[in-house]
PDB file of C-alpha atoms in Angstrom:
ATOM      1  CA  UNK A   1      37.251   1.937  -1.202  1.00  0.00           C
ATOM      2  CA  UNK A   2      33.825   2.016  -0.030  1.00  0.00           C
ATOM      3  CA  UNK A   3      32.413   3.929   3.037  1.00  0.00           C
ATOM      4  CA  UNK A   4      32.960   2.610   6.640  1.00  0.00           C
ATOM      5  CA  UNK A   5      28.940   3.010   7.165  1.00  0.00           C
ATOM      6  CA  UNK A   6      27.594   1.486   4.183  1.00  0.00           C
ATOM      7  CA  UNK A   7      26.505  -1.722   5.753  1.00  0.00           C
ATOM      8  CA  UNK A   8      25.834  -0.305   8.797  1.00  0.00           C
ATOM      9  CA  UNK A   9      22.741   2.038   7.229  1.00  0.00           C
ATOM     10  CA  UNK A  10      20.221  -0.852   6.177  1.00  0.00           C
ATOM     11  CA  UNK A  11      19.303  -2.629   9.194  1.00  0.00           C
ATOM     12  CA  UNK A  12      18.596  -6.317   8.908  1.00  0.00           C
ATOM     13  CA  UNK A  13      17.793  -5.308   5.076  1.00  0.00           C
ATOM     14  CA  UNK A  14      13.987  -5.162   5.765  1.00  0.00           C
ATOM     15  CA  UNK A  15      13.718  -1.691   4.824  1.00  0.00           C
ATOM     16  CA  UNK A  16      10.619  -2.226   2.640  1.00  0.00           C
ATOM     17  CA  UNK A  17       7.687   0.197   3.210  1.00  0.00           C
ATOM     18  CA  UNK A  18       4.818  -1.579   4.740  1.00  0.00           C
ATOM     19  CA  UNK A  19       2.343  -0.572   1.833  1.00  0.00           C
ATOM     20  CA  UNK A  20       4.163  -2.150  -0.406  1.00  0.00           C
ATOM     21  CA  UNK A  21       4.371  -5.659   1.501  1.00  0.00           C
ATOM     22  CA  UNK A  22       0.312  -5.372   1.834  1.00  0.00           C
ATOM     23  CA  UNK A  23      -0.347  -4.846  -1.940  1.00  0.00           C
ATOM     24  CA  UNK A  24       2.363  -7.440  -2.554  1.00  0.00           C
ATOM     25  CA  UNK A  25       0.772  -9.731  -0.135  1.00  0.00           C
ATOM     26  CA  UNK A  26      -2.398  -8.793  -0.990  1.00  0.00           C
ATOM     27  CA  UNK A  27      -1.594  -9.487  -4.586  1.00  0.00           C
ATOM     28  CA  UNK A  28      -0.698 -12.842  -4.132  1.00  0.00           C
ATOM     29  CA  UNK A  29      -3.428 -14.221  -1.730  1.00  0.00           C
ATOM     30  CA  UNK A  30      -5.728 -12.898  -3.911  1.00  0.00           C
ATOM     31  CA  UNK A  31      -4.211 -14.772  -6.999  1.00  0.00           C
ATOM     32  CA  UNK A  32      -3.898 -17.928  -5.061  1.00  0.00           C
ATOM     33  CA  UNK A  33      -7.665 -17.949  -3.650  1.00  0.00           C
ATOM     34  CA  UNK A  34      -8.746 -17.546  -7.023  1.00  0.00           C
ATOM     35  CA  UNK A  35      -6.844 -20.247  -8.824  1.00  0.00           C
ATOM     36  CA  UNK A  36      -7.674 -23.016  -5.863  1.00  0.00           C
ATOM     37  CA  UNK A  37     -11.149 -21.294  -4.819  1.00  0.00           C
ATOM     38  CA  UNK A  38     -13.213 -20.307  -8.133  1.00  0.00           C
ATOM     39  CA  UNK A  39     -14.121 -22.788 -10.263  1.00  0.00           C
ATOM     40  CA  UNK A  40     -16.107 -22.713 -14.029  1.00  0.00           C
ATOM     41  CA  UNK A  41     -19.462 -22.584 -12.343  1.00  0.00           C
ATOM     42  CA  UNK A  42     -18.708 -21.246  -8.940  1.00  0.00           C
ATOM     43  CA  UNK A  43     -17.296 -19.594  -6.204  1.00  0.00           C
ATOM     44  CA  UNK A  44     -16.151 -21.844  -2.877  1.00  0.00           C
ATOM     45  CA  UNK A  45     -17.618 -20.236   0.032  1.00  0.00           C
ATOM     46  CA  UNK A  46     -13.550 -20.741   1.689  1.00  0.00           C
ATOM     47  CA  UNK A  47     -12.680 -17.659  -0.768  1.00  0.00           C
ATOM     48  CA  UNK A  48     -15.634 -15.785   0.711  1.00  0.00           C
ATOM     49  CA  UNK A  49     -14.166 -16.260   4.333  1.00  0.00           C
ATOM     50  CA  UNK A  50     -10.317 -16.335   3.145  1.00  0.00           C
ATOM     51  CA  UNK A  51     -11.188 -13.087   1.327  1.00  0.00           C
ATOM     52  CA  UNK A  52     -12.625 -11.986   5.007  1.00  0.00           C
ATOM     53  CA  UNK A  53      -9.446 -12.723   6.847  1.00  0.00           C
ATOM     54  CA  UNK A  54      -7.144 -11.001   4.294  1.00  0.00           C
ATOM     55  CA  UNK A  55      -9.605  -7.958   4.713  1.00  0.00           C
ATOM     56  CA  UNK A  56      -9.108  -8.105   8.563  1.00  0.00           C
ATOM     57  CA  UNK A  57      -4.862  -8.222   8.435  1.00  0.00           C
ATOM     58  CA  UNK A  58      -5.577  -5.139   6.074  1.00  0.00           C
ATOM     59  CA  UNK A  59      -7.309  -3.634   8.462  1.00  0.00           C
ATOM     60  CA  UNK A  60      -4.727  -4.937  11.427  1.00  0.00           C
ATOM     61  CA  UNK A  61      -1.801  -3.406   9.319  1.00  0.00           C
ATOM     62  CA  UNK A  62      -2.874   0.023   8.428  1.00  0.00           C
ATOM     63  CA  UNK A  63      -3.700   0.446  12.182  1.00  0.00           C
ATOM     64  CA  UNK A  64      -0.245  -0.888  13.098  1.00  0.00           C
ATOM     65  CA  UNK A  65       1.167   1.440  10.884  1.00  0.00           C
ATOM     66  CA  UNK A  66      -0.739   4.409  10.865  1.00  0.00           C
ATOM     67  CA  UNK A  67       2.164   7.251   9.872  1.00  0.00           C
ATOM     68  CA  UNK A  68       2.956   5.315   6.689  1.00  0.00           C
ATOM     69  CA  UNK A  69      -0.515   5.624   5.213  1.00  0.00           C
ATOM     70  CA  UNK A  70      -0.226   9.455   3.860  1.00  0.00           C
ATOM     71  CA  UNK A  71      -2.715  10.396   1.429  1.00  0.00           C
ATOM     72  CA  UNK A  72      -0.263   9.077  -1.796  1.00  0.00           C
ATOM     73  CA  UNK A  73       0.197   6.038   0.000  1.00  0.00           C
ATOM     74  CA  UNK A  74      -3.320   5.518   0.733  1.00  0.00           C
ATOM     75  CA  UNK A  75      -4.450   6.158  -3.244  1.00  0.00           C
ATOM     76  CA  UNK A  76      -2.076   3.530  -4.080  1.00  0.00           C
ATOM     77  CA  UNK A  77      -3.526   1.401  -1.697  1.00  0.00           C
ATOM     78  CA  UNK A  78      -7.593   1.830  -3.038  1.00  0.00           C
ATOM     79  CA  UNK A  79      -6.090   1.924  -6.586  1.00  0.00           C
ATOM     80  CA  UNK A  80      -4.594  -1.779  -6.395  1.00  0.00           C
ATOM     81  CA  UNK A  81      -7.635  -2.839  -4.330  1.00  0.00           C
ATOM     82  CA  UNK A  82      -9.458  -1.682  -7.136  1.00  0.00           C
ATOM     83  CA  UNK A  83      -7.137  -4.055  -9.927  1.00  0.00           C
ATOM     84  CA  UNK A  84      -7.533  -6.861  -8.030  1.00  0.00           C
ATOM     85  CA  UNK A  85     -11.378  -6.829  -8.220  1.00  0.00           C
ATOM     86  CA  UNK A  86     -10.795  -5.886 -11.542  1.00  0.00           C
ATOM     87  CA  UNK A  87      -8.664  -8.734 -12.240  1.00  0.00           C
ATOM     88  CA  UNK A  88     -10.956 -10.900 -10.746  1.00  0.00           C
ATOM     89  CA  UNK A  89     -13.548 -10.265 -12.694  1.00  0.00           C
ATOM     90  CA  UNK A  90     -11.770 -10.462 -15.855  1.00  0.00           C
ATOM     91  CA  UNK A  91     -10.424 -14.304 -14.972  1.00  0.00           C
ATOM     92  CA  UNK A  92     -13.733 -15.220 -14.153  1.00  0.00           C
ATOM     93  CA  UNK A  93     -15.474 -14.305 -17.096  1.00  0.00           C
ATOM     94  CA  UNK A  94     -12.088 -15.736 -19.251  1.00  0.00           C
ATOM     95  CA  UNK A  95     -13.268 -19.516 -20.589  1.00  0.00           C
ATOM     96  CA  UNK A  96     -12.252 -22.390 -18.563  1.00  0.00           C
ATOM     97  CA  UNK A  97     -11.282 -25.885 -19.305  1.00  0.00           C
ATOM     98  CA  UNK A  98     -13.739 -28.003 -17.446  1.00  0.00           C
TER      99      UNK A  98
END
């Protein structure tokens, strides 16, 4: 028989830790920007200033949420920065079909 609580302890389900919803999101923008965005010889200037707003809801979430960000959280945060640029990099200088 299970626990008369159980269902009662996870709220709405959304119990995801806001660090991980910014990498995640961060993740993806990133991957979609750079597949509609880049092309063989260039960059669109859109991805400069899409880039720019994804920056600014970074910025708008880790002053939201201020007590999630300890230092652990906050390494993981500059280390997937850091992959994405990474990953950039390494797509861009992959060959293209154009």
């Amino acid at each position: 028989m299970l626990p008369e609580g159980i269902y009662k302890r996870r709220k709405n389900h959304n119990n995801t830790p806001p660090t991980v919803l910014l990498v995640i999101t961060n993740c993806i923008v990133l991957a979609l920007l750079t597949q509609l965005f880049t092309g063989c010889n260039s960059i669109n200037n859109f991805f400069w200033g899409a880039l720019a707003i994804l920056a600014l809801y970074n910025v708008y979430t880790i002053r939201r949420n201020p007590d999630e960000y300890t230092w652990l959280n906050g390494i993981i945060y500059v280390v997937s920065i850091g992959m994405m640029i990474l990953l950039f990099f390494y797509f861009q200088n992959q060959p293209h079909n154009c």
